Short mmCIF file of C-alpha atoms in Angstrom, two decimals:
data_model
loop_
_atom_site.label_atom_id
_atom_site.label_comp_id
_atom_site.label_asym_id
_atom_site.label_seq_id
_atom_site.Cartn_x
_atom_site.Cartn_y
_atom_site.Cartn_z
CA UNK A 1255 37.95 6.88 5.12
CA UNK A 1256 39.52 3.86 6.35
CA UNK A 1257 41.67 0.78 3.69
CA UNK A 1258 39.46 -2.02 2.41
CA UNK A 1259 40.31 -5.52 1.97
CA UNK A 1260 39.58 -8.39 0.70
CA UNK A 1261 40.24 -11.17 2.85
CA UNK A 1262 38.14 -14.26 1.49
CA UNK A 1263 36.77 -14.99 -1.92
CA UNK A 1264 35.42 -17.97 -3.65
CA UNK A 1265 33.04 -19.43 -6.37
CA UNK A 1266 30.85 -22.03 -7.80
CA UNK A 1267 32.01 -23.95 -10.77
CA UNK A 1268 30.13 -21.85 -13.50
CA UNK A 1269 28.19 -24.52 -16.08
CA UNK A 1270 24.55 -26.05 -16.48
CA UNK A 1271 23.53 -27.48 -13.40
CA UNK A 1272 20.45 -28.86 -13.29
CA UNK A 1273 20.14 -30.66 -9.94
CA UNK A 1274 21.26 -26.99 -8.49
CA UNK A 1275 19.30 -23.98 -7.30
CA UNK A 1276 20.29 -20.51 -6.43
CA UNK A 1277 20.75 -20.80 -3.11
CA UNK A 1278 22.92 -24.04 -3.42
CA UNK A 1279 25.09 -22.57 -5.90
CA UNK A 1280 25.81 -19.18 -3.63
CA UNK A 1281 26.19 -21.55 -0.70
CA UNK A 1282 28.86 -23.58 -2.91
CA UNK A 1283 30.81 -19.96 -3.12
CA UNK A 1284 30.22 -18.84 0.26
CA UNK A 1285 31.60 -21.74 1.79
CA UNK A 1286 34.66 -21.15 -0.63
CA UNK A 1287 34.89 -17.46 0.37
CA UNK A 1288 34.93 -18.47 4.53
CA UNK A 1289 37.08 -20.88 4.26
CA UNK A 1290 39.91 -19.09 2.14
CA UNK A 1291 39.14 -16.16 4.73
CA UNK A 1292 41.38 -17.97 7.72
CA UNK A 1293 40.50 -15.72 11.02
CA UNK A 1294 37.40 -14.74 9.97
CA UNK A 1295 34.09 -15.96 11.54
CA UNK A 1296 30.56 -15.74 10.14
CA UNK A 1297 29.34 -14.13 13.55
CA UNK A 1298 31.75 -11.37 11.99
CA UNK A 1299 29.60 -10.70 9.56
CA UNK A 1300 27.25 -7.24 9.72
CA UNK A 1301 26.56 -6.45 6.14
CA UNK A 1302 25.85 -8.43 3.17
CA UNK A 1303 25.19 -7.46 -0.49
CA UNK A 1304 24.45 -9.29 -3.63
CA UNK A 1305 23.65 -9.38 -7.35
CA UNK A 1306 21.38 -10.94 -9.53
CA UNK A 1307 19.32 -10.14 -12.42
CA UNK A 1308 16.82 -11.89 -11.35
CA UNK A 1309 17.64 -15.96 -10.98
CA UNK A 1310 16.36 -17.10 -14.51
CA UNK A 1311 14.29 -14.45 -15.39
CA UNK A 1312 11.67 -15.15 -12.55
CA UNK A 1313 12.60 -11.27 -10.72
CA UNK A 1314 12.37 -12.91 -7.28
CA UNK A 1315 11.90 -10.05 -4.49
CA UNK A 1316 13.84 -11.65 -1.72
CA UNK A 1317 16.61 -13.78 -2.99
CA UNK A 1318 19.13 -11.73 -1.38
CA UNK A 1319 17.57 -12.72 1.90
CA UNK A 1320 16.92 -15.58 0.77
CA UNK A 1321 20.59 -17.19 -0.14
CA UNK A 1322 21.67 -15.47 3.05
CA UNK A 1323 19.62 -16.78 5.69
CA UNK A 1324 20.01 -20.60 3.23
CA UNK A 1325 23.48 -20.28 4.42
CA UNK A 1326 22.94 -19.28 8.24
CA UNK A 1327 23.69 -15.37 8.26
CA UNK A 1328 20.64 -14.98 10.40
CA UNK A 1329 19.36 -11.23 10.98
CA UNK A 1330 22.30 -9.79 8.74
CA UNK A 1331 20.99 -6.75 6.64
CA UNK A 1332 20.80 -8.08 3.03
CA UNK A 1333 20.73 -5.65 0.08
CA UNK A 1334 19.93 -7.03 -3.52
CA UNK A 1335 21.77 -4.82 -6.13
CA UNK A 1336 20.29 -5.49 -10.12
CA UNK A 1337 22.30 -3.68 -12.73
CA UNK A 1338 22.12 -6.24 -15.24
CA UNK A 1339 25.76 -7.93 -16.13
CA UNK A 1340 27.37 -5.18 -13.78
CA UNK A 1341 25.35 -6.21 -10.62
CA UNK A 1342 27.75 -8.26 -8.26
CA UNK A 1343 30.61 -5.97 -9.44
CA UNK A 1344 28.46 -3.21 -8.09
CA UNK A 1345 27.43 -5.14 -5.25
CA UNK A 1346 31.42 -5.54 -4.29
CA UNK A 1347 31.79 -1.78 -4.46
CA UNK A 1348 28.83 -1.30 -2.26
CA UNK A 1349 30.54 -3.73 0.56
CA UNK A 1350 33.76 -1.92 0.41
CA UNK A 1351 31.38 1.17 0.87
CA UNK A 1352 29.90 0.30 4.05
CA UNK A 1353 33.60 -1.06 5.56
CA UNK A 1354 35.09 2.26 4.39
CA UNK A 1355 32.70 4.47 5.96
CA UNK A 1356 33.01 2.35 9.25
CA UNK A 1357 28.95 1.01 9.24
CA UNK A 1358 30.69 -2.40 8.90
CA UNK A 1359 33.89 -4.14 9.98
CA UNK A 1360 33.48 -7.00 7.41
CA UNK A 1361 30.76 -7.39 4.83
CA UNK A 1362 29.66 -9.94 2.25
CA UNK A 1363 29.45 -9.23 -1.27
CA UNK A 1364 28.50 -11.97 -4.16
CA UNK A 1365 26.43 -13.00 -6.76
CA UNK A 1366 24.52 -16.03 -8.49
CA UNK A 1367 22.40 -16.79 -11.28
CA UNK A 1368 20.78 -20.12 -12.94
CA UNK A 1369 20.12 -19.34 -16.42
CA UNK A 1370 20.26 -22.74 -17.75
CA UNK A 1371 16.56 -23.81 -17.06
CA UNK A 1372 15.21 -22.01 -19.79
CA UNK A 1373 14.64 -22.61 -23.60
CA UNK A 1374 16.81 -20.07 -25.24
CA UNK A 1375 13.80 -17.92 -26.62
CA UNK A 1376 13.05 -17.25 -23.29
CA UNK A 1377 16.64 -16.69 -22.80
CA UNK A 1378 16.87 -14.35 -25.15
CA UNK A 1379 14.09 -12.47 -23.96
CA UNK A 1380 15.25 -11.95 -20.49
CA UNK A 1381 18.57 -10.91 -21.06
CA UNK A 1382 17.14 -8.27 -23.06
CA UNK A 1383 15.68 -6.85 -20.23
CA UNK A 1384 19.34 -5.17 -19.24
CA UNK A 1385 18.93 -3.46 -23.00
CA UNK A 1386 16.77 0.33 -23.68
CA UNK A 1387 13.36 -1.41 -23.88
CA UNK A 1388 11.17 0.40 -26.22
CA UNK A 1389 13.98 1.00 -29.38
CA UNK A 1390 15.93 -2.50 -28.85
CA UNK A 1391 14.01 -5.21 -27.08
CA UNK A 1392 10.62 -4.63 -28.19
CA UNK A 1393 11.74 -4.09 -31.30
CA UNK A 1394 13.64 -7.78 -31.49
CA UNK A 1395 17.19 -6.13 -31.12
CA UNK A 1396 18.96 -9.06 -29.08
CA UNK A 1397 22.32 -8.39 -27.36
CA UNK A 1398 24.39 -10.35 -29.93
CA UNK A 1399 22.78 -7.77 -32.61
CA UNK A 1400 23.60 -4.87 -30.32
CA UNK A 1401 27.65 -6.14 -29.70
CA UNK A 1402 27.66 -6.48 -33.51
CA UNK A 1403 26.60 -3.26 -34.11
CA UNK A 1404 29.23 -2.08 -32.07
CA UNK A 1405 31.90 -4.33 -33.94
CA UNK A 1406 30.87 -3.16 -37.48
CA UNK A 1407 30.86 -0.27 -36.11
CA UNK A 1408 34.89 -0.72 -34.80
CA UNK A 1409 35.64 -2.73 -37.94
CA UNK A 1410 34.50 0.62 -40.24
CA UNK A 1411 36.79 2.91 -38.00
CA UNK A 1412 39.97 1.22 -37.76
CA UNK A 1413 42.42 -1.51 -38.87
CA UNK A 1414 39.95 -4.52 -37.76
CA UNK A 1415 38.70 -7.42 -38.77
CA UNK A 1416 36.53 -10.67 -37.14
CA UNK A 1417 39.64 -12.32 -36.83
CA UNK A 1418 40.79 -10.17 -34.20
CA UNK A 1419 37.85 -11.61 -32.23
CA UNK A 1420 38.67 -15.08 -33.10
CA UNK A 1421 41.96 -14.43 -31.30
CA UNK A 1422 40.47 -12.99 -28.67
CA UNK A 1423 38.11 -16.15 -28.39
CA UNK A 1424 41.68 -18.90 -28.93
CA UNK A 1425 43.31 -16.40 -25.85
CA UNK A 1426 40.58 -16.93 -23.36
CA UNK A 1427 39.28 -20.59 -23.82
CA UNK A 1428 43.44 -21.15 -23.62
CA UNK A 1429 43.36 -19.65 -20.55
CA UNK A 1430 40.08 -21.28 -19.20
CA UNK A 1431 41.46 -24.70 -19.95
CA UNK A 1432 43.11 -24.08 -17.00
CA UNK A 1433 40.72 -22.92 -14.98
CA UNK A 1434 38.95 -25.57 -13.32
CA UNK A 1435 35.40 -23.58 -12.56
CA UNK A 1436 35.44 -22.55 -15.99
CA UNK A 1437 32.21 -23.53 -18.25
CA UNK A 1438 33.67 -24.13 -21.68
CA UNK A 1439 36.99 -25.22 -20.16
CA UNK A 1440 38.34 -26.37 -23.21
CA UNK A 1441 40.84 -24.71 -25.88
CA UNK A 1442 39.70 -24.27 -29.05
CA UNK A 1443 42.21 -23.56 -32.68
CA UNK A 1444 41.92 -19.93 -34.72
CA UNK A 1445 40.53 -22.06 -37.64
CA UNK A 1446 37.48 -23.07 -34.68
CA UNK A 1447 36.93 -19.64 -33.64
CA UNK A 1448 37.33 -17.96 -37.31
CA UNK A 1449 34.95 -20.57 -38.77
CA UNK A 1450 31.82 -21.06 -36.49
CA UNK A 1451 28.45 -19.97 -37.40
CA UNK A 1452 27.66 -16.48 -37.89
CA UNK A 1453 25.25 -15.18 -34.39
CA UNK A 1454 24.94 -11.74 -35.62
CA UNK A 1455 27.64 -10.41 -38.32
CA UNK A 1456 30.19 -9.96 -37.66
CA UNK A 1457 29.98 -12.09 -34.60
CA UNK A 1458 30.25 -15.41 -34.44
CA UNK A 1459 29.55 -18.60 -32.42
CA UNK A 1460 32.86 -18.47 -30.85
CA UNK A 1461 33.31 -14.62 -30.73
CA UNK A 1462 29.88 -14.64 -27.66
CA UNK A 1463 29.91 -15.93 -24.29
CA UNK A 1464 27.99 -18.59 -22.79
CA UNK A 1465 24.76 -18.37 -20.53
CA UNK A 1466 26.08 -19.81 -17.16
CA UNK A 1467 24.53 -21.09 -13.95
CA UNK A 1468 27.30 -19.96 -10.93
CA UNK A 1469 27.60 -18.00 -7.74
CA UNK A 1470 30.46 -16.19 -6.83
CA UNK A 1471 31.07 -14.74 -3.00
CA UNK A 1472 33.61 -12.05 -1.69
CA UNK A 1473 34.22 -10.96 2.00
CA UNK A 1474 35.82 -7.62 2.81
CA UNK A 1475 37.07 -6.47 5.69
CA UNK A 1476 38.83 -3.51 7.45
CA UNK A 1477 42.02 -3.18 8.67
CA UNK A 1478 42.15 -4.27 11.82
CA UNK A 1479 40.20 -7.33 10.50
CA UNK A 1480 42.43 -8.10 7.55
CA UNK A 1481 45.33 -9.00 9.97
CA UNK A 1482 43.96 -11.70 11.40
CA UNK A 1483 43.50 -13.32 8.12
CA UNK A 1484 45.51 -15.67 6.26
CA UNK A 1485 45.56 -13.56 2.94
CA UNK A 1486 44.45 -9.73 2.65
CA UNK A 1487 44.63 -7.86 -0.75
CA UNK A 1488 43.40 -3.91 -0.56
CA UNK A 1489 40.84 -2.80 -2.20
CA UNK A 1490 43.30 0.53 -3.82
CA UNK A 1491 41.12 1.99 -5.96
CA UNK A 1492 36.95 1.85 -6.86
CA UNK A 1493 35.22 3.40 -9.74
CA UNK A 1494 31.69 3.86 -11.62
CA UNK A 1495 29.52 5.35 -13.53
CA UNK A 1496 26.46 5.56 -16.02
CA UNK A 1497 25.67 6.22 -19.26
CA UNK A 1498 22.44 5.74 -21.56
CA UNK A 1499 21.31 2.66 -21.63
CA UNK A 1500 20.17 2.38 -25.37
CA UNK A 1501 23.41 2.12 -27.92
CA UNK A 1502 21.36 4.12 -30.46
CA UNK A 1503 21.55 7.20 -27.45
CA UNK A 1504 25.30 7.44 -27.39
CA UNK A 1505 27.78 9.49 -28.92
CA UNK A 1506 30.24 6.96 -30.14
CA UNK A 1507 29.66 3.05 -31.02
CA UNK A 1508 33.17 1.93 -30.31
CA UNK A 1509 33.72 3.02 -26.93
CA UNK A 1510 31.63 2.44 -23.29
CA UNK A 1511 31.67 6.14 -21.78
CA UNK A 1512 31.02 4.36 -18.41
CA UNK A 1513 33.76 1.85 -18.78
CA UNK A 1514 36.19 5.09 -19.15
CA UNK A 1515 34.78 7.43 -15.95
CA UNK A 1516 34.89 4.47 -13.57
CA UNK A 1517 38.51 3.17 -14.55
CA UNK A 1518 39.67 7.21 -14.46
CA UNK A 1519 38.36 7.17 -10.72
CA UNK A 1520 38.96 4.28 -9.80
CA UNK A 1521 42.88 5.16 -10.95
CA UNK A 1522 43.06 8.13 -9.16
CA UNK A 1523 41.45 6.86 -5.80
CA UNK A 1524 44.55 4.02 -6.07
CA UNK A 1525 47.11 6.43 -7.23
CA UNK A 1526 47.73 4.70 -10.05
CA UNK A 1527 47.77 4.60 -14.11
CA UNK A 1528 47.20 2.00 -16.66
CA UNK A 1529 51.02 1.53 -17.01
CA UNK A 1530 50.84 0.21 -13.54
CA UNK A 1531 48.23 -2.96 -14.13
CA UNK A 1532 49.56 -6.40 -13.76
CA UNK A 1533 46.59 -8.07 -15.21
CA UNK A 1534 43.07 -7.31 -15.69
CA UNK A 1535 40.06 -9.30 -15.81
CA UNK A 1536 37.67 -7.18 -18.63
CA UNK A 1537 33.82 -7.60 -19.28
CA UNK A 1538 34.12 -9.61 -22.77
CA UNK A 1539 30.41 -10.98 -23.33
CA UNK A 1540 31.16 -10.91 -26.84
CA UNK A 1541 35.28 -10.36 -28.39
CA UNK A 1542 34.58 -7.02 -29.27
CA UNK A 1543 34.09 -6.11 -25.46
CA UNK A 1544 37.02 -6.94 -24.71
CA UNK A 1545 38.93 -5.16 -27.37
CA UNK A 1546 36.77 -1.76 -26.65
CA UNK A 1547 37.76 -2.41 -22.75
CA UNK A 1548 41.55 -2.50 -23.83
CA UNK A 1549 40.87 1.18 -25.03
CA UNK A 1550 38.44 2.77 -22.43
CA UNK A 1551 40.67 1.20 -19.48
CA UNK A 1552 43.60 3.00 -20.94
CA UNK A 1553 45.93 -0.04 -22.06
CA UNK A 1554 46.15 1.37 -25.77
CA UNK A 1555 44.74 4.47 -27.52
CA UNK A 1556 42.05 4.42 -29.50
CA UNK A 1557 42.17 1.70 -32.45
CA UNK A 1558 45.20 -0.09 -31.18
CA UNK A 1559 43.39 -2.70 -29.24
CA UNK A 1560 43.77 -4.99 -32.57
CA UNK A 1561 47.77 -4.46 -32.36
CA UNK A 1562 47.61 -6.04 -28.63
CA UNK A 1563 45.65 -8.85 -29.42
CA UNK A 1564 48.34 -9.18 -32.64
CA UNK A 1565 51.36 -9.01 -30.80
CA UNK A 1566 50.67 -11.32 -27.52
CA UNK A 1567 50.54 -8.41 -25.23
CA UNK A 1568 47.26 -9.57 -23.55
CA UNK A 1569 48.08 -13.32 -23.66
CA UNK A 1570 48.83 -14.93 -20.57
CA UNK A 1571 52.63 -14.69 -20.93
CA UNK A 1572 52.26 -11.75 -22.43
CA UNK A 1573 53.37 -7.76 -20.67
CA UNK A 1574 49.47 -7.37 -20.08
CA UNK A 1575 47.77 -10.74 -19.56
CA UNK A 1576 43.84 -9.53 -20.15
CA UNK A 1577 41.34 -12.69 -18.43
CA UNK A 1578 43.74 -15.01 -17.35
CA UNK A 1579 40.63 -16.57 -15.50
CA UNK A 1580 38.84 -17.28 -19.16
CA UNK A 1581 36.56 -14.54 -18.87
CA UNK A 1582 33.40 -14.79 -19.93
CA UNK A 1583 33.98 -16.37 -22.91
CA UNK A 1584 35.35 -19.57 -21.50
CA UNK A 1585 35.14 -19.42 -17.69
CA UNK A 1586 31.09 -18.23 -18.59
CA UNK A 1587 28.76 -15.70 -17.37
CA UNK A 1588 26.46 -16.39 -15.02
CA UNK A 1589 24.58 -12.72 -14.69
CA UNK A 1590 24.77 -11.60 -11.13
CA UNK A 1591 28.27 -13.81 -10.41
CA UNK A 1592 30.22 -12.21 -13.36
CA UNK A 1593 31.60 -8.99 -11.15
CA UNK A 1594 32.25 -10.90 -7.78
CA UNK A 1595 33.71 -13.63 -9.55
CA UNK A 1596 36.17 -11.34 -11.30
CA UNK A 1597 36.94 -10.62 -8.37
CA UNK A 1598 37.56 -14.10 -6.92
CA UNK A 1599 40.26 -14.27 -9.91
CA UNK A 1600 42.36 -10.89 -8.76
CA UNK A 1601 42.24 -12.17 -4.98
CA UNK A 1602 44.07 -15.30 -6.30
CA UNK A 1603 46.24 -14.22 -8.78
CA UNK A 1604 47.32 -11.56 -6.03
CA UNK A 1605 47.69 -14.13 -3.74
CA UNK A 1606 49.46 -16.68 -5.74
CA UNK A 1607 46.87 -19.02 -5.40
CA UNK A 1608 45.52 -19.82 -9.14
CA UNK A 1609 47.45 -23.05 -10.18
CA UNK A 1610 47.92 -23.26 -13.77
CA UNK A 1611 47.38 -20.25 -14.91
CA UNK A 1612 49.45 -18.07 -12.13
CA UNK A 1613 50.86 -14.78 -13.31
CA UNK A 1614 54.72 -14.18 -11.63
CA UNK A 1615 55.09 -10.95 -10.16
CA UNK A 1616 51.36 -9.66 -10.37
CA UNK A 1617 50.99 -7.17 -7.38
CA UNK A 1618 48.32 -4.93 -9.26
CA UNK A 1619 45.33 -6.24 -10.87
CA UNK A 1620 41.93 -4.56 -12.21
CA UNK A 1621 38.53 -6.02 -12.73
CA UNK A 1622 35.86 -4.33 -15.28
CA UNK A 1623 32.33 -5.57 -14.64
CA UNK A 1624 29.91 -3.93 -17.62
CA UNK A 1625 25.97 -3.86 -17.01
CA UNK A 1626 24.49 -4.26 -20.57
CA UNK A 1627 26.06 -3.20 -23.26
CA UNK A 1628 27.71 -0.10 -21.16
CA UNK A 1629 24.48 0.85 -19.41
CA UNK A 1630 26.41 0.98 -16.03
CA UNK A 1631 30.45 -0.09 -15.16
CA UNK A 1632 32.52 -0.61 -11.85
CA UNK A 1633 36.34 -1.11 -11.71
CA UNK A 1634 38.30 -2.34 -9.05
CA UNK A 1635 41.80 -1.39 -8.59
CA UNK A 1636 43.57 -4.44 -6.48
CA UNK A 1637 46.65 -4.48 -4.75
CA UNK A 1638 48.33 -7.78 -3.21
CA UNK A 1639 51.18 -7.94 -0.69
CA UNK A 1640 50.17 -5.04 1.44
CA UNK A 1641 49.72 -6.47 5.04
#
């Protein structure tokens, strides 16, 4: 099969916007994606696919047809892909899918949600719809409860403890200060993150990530495509996999099976190991996330992720910078966005195009995209200054 790449990318500011819609929001990030996509016309166009949960919990049937025609992609085949947190990420890997197997020369890939125009009991209730139904969400299990299950869970096995998500929390909103889409785009002290109110113990205010409104858009292209662009950065390496939805199924509370299959093929399909990451941007809805993602994507062994997060490694000067965008903690999370927009990070780091926050030297970067609380997972392998 032919080399993927991405050519374009862009995103909505991620935030409460209520004077936005869905479609408005992915047109916001489409627009972005075209226009950093020199050479590329949206006559080029033959596939598109996107992600949403389900655009504030009302499980619209057509919204994938729906933000594409919006922004004038007239009788292009639109796909809708819903795994839960995971879905744009899987959406990207389904793009790169169809130019690989040579049914399209470029195809769209994005994402959007508005979650922002709900009370938070309603919130609450449809986010748990990406959780094992009968044992968790029926049974009032929210996700914060299910992520802190997970960290007592860590905090019992090794040499842990809630301040190594406070530092996790100080690292990203440090890095999101920088990041001018980012939703809580502010920095905030160890004492701030350490002392917040308690969400679920051992989670805190500060240790979970926002509910976001955003759109996110990615265009990927062949080969022969690619050159014609300004920028081009090939898609090396795809991965993922499954595993039970419900925590309470699994073999093991501090590690995401899925997380570990999809970064093992998505490693061998680039020819590459963990050692070889320049940065990574990680699924970290809550702190512990990302300190189980430091583990299943092979930066540490099992239990070390706390000594990483001691010693700098993941900061953004650090020999691993780990969501130099803000992740999800500070740039936000708006549902169906969260992959694509990971995404939208890599293609500028790689390109040397994100400002502030710019990481010298990066050449290789990954993106983890997690559908509930490991239900599903897709990583990208990403590999700048190829063409």
């Amino acid at each position: 099969m032919r080399d993927v790449y991405v050519v374009g990318a862009g995103q909505s500011k991620y935030g409460a916007f209520p004077d936005e819609s869905y479609r408005s929001l992915f047109e916001t990030a489409y627009e972005s994606a075209l226009d950093s996509a020199g050479g590329i016309d949206p006559g080029d166009i033959d596939e598109a696919v996107v992600g949403s949960l389900g655009v504030g919990g009302r499980q619209l049937g057509l919204s994938g047809p729906a933000v594409t025609e919006h922004v004038g992609l007239h009788g292009v085949p639109c796909s809708r892909i819903e795994n839960a947190c995971a879905a744009s990420g899987y959406a990207v890997r389904q793009a790169v899918q169809a130019v690989k197997s040579g049914m399209a020369d470029v195809a769209l890939a994005g994402g959007y949600e508005v979650m922002t125009d709900m009370s938070g009991d309603v919130a609450k209730y449809w986010l748990g719809v990406s959780g094992e139904t009968e044992w968790e969400r029926l049974t009032g299990t929210t996700f914060s409860g299910v992520y802190a299950q997970m960290a007592s869970a860590y905090i019992d096995a090794y040499d842990a403890s809630p301040d190594h998500f406070s530092k996790v929390a100080v690292k990203n909103h440090a890095n999101g200060a920088k990041n001018p889409k980012a939703h809580l785009g502010f920095t905030c002290s160890f004492d701030d993150a350490r002392d917040a109110p308690v969400v679920a113990d051992p989670l805190n205010l500060y240790h979970c990530c926002p509910t976001s409104d955003g759109a996110a858009a990615v265009i990927v292209a062949s080969e022969e495509f690619a050159e014609k662009c300004d920028d081009a950065v090939r898609v090396a390496g795809v991965g993922a996999a499954s595993e039970r939805v419900g925590l309470f199924q699994r073999d093991s509370y501090t590690s995401i099976r899925s997380t570990e299959e999809a970064a093992n093929t998505a490693y061998e399909m680039a020819g590459v190991g963990p050692d070889d990451i320049d940065f990574a941007e990680v699924h970290d809805c809550f702190a512990i996330a990302e300190l189980l993602a430091y583990e299943d994507l092979g930066f540490c062994e099992r239990g070390e992720a706390p000594n990483l997060i001691d010693r700098g490694v993941t900061e953004l000067d650090g020999d691993l910078p780990v969501n130099p965008s803000g992740g999800l903690k500070s740039k936000g999370h708006p549902i169906g966005a969260t992959g694509a927009g990971q995404v939208v990070e890599a293609f500028s780091q790689l390109t040397g195009q994100a400002g502030d926050r710019q990481i010298e030297g990066a050449n290789v970067g990954l993106t983890h995209n997690v559908g509930g609380s490991g239900g599903a997972a897709v990583v990208h392998v990403l590999e700048g200054g190829v063409l």
